[in-house]
mmCIF file of C-alpha atoms in Angstrom:
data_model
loop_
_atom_site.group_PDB
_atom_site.id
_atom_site.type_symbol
_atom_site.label_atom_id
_atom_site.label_comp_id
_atom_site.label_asym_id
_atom_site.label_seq_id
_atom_site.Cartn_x
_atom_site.Cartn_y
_atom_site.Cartn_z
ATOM 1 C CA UNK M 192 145.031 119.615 61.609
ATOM 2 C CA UNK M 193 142.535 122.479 61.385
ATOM 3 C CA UNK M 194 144.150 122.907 58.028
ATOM 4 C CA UNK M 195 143.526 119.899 56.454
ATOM 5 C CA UNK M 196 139.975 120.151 56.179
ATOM 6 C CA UNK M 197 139.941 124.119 55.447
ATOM 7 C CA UNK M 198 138.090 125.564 52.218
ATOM 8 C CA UNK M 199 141.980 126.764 51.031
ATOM 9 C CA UNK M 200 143.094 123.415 51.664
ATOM 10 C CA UNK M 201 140.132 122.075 49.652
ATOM 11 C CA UNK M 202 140.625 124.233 46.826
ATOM 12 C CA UNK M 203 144.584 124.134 46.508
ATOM 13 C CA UNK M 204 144.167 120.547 46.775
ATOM 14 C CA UNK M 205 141.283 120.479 43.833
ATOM 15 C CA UNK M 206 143.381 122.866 41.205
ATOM 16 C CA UNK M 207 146.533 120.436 41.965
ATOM 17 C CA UNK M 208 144.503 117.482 40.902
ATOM 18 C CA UNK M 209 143.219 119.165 37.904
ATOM 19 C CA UNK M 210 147.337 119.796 37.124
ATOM 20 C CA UNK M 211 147.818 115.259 37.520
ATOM 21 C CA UNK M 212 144.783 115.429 35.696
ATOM 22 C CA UNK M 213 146.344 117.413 33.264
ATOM 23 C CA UNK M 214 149.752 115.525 33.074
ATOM 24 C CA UNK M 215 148.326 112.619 32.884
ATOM 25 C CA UNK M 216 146.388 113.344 29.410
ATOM 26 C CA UNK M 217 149.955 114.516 28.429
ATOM 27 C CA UNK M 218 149.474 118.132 28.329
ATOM 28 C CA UNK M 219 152.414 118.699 30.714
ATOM 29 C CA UNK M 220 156.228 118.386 30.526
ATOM 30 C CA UNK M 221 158.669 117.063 32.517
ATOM 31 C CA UNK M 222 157.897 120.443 34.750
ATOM 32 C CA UNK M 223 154.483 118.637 36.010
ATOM 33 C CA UNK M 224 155.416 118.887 39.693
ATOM 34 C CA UNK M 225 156.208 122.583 39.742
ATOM 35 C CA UNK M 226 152.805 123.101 37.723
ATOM 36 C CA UNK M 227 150.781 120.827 40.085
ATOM 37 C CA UNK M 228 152.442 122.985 43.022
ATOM 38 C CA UNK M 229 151.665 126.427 41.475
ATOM 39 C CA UNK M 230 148.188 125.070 40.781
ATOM 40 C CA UNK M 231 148.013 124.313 44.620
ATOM 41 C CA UNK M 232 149.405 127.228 45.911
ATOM 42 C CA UNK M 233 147.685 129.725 43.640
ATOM 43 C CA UNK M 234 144.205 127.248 44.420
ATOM 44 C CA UNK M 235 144.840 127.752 48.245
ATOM 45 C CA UNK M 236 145.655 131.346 47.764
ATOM 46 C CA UNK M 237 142.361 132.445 46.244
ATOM 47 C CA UNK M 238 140.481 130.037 48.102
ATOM 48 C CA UNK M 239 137.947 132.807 50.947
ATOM 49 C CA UNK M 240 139.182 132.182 54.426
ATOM 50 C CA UNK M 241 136.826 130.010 56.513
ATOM 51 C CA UNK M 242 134.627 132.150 58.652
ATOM 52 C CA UNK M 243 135.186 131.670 62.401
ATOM 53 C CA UNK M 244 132.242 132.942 64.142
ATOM 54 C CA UNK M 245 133.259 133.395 68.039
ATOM 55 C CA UNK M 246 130.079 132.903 70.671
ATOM 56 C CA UNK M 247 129.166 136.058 72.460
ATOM 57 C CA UNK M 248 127.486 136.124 75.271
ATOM 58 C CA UNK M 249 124.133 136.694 73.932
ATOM 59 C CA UNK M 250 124.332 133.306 72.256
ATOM 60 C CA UNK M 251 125.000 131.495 75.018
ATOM 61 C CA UNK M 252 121.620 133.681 76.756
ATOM 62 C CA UNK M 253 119.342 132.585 73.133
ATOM 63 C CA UNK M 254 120.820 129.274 73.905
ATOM 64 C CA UNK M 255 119.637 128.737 77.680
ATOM 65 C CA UNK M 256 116.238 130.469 76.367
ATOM 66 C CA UNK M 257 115.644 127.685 73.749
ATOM 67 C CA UNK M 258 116.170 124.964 76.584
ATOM 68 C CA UNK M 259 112.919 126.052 77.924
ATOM 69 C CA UNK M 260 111.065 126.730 74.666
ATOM 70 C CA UNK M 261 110.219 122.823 73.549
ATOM 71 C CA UNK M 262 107.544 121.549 75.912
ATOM 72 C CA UNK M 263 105.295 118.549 75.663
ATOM 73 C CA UNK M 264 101.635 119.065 77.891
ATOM 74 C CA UNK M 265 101.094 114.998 78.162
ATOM 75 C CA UNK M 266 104.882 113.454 79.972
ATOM 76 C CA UNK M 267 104.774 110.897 81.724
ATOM 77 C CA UNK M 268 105.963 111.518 85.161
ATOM 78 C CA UNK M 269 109.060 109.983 85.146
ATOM 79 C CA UNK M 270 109.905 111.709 81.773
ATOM 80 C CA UNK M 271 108.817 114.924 83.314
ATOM 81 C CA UNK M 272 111.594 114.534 85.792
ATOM 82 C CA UNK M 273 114.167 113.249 83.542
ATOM 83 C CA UNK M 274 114.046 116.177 81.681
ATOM 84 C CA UNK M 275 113.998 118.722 84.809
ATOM 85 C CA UNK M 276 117.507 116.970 85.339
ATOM 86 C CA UNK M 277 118.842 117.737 82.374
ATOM 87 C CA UNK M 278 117.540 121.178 81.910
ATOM 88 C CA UNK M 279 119.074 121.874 85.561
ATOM 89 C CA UNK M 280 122.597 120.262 84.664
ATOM 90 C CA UNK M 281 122.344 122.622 80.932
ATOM 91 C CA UNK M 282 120.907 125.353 83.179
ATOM 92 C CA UNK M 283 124.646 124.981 85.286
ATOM 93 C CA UNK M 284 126.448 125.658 82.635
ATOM 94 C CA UNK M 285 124.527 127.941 80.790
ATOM 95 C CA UNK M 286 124.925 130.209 84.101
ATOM 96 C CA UNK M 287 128.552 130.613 83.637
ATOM 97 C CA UNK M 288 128.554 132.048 79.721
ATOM 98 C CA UNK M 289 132.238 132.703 79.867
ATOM 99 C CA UNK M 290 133.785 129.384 80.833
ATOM 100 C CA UNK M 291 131.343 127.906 78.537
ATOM 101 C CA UNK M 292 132.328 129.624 75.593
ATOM 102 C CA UNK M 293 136.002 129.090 76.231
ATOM 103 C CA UNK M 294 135.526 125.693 75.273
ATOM 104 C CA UNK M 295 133.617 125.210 71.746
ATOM 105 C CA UNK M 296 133.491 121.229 72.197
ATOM 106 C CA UNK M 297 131.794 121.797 74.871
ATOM 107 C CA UNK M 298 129.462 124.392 74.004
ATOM 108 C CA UNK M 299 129.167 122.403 70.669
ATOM 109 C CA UNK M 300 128.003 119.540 72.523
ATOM 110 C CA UNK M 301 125.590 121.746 75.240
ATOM 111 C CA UNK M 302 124.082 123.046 71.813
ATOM 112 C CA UNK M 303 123.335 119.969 70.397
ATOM 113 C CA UNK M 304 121.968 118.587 73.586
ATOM 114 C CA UNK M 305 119.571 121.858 73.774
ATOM 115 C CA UNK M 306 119.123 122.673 69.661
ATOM 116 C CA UNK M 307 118.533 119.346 68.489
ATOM 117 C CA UNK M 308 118.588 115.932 70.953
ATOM 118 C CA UNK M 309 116.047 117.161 73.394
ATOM 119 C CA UNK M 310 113.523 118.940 71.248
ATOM 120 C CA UNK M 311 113.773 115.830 68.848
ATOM 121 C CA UNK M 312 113.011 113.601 71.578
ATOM 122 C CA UNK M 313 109.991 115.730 72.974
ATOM 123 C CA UNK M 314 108.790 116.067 68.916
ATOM 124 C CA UNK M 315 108.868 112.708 68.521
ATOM 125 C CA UNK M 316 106.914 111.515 71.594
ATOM 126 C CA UNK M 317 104.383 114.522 70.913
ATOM 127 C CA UNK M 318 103.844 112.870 67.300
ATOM 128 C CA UNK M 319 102.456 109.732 68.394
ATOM 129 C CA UNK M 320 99.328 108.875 70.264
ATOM 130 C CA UNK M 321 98.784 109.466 73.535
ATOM 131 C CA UNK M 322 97.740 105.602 74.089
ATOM 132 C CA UNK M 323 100.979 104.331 72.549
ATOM 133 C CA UNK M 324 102.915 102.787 75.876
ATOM 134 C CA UNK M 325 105.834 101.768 73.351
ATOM 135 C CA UNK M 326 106.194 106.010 72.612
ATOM 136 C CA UNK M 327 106.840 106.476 76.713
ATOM 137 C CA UNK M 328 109.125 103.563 76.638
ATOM 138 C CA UNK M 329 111.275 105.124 73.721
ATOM 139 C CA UNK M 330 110.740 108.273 75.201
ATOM 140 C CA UNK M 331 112.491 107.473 78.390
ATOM 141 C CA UNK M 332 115.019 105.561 77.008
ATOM 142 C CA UNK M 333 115.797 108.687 74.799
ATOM 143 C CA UNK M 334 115.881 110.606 78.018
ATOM 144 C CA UNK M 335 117.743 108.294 79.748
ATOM 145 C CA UNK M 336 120.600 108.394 77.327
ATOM 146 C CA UNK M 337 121.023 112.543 77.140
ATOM 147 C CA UNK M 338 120.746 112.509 80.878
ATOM 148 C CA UNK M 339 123.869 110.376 80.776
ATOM 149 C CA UNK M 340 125.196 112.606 77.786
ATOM 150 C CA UNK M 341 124.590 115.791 80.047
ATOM 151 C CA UNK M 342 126.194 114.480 83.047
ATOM 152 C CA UNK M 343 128.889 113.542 80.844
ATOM 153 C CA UNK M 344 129.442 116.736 79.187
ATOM 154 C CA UNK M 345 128.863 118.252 83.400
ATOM 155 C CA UNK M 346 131.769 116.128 84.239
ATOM 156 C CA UNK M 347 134.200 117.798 81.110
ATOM 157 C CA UNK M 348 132.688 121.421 81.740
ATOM 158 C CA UNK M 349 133.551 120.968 85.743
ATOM 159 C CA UNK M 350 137.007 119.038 85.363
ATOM 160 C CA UNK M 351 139.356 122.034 86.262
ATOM 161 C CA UNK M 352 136.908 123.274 89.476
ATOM 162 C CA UNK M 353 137.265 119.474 90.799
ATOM 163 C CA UNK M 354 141.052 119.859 90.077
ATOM 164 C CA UNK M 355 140.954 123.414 91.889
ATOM 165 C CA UNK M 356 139.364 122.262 94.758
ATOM 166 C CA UNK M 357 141.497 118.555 95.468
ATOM 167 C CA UNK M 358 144.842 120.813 95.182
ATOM 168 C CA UNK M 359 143.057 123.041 97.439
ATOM 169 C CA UNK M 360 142.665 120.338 99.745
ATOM 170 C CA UNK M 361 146.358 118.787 99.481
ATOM 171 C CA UNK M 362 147.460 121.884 100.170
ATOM 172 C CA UNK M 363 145.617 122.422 103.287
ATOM 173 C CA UNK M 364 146.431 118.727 104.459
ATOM 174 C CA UNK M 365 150.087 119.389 103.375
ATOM 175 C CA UNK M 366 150.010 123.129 105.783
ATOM 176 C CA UNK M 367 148.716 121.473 108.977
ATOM 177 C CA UNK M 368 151.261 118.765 109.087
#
């Protein structure tokens, strides 16, 4: 699947359209499908491989440094504590670099949470005047809705620990009968 949407796949699939393009202005024979294949093939072949960058550990440390970075001086309260929550569920994570980065929809979805969502959100609220009770109302709302997303992507990120320890458990109820 990984294939489909590949910069080879892209271009093979570009220089075989320019070959129907090309048949169907009559410039090709009866060998049109063979031409629209090489046209493919030699598209896809001199396509540049797409660049897989693999997460190191130091990204994942940049990454748990940038939850910290966006502040706001005037939360309310409430929004205050919202965002301790998530920070500490991120911060959980973030601890264990390794099992983190063995899973990129999950660290895809940790950095978007920590990159963009939450620093958005603070922005946002920061932009508009302090006297503004709608602002605080969107605000936790906002907050409300990537706590959920965190404790969601907590849930994922734990799965196979929860797993660990219930088989752990059967095992130990299954050894003392």
């Amino acid at each position: 699947m990984r294939y489909l949407g590949s910069t080879k796949n892209l271009a093979g699939s570009a220089a075989g359209l320019l070959g129907i393009v090309l048949y169907l202005f009559g410039l090709l024979g009866s060998y049109w499908p063979v031409v629209v294949i090489g046209l493919y093939a030699a598209g896809a072949l001199l396509a540049p491989a797409d660049r897989i960058r693999k997460t190191t550990l130091e990204d994942i440390a940049e990454l748990r440094k940038e939850l910290f970075a966006s502040t706001v001086d005037r939360l309310p309260a409430q929004a205050q504590d919202h965002v301790a929550r998530i920070r500490a569920i991120l911060t959980d994570m973030l601890d264990r670099p390794t099992q983190l980065a063995a899973s990129a929809d999950l660290l895809h979805r940790v950095t978007r949470l920590t990159r963009a969502d939450l620093p958005m959100s603070l922005r946002s609220y920061e932009n508009l005047p302090q006297h503004d009770q709608r602002a605080a109302t969107e605000l936790l709302t906002q907050l409300e809705l990537l706590e959920t997303e965190a404790h969601r992507i907590a849930a994922a990120f734990y799965a196979n620990d929860l797993q660990n320890q219930a088989d752990h458990t059967r095992y130990l109820r299954e050894r003392g009968e």
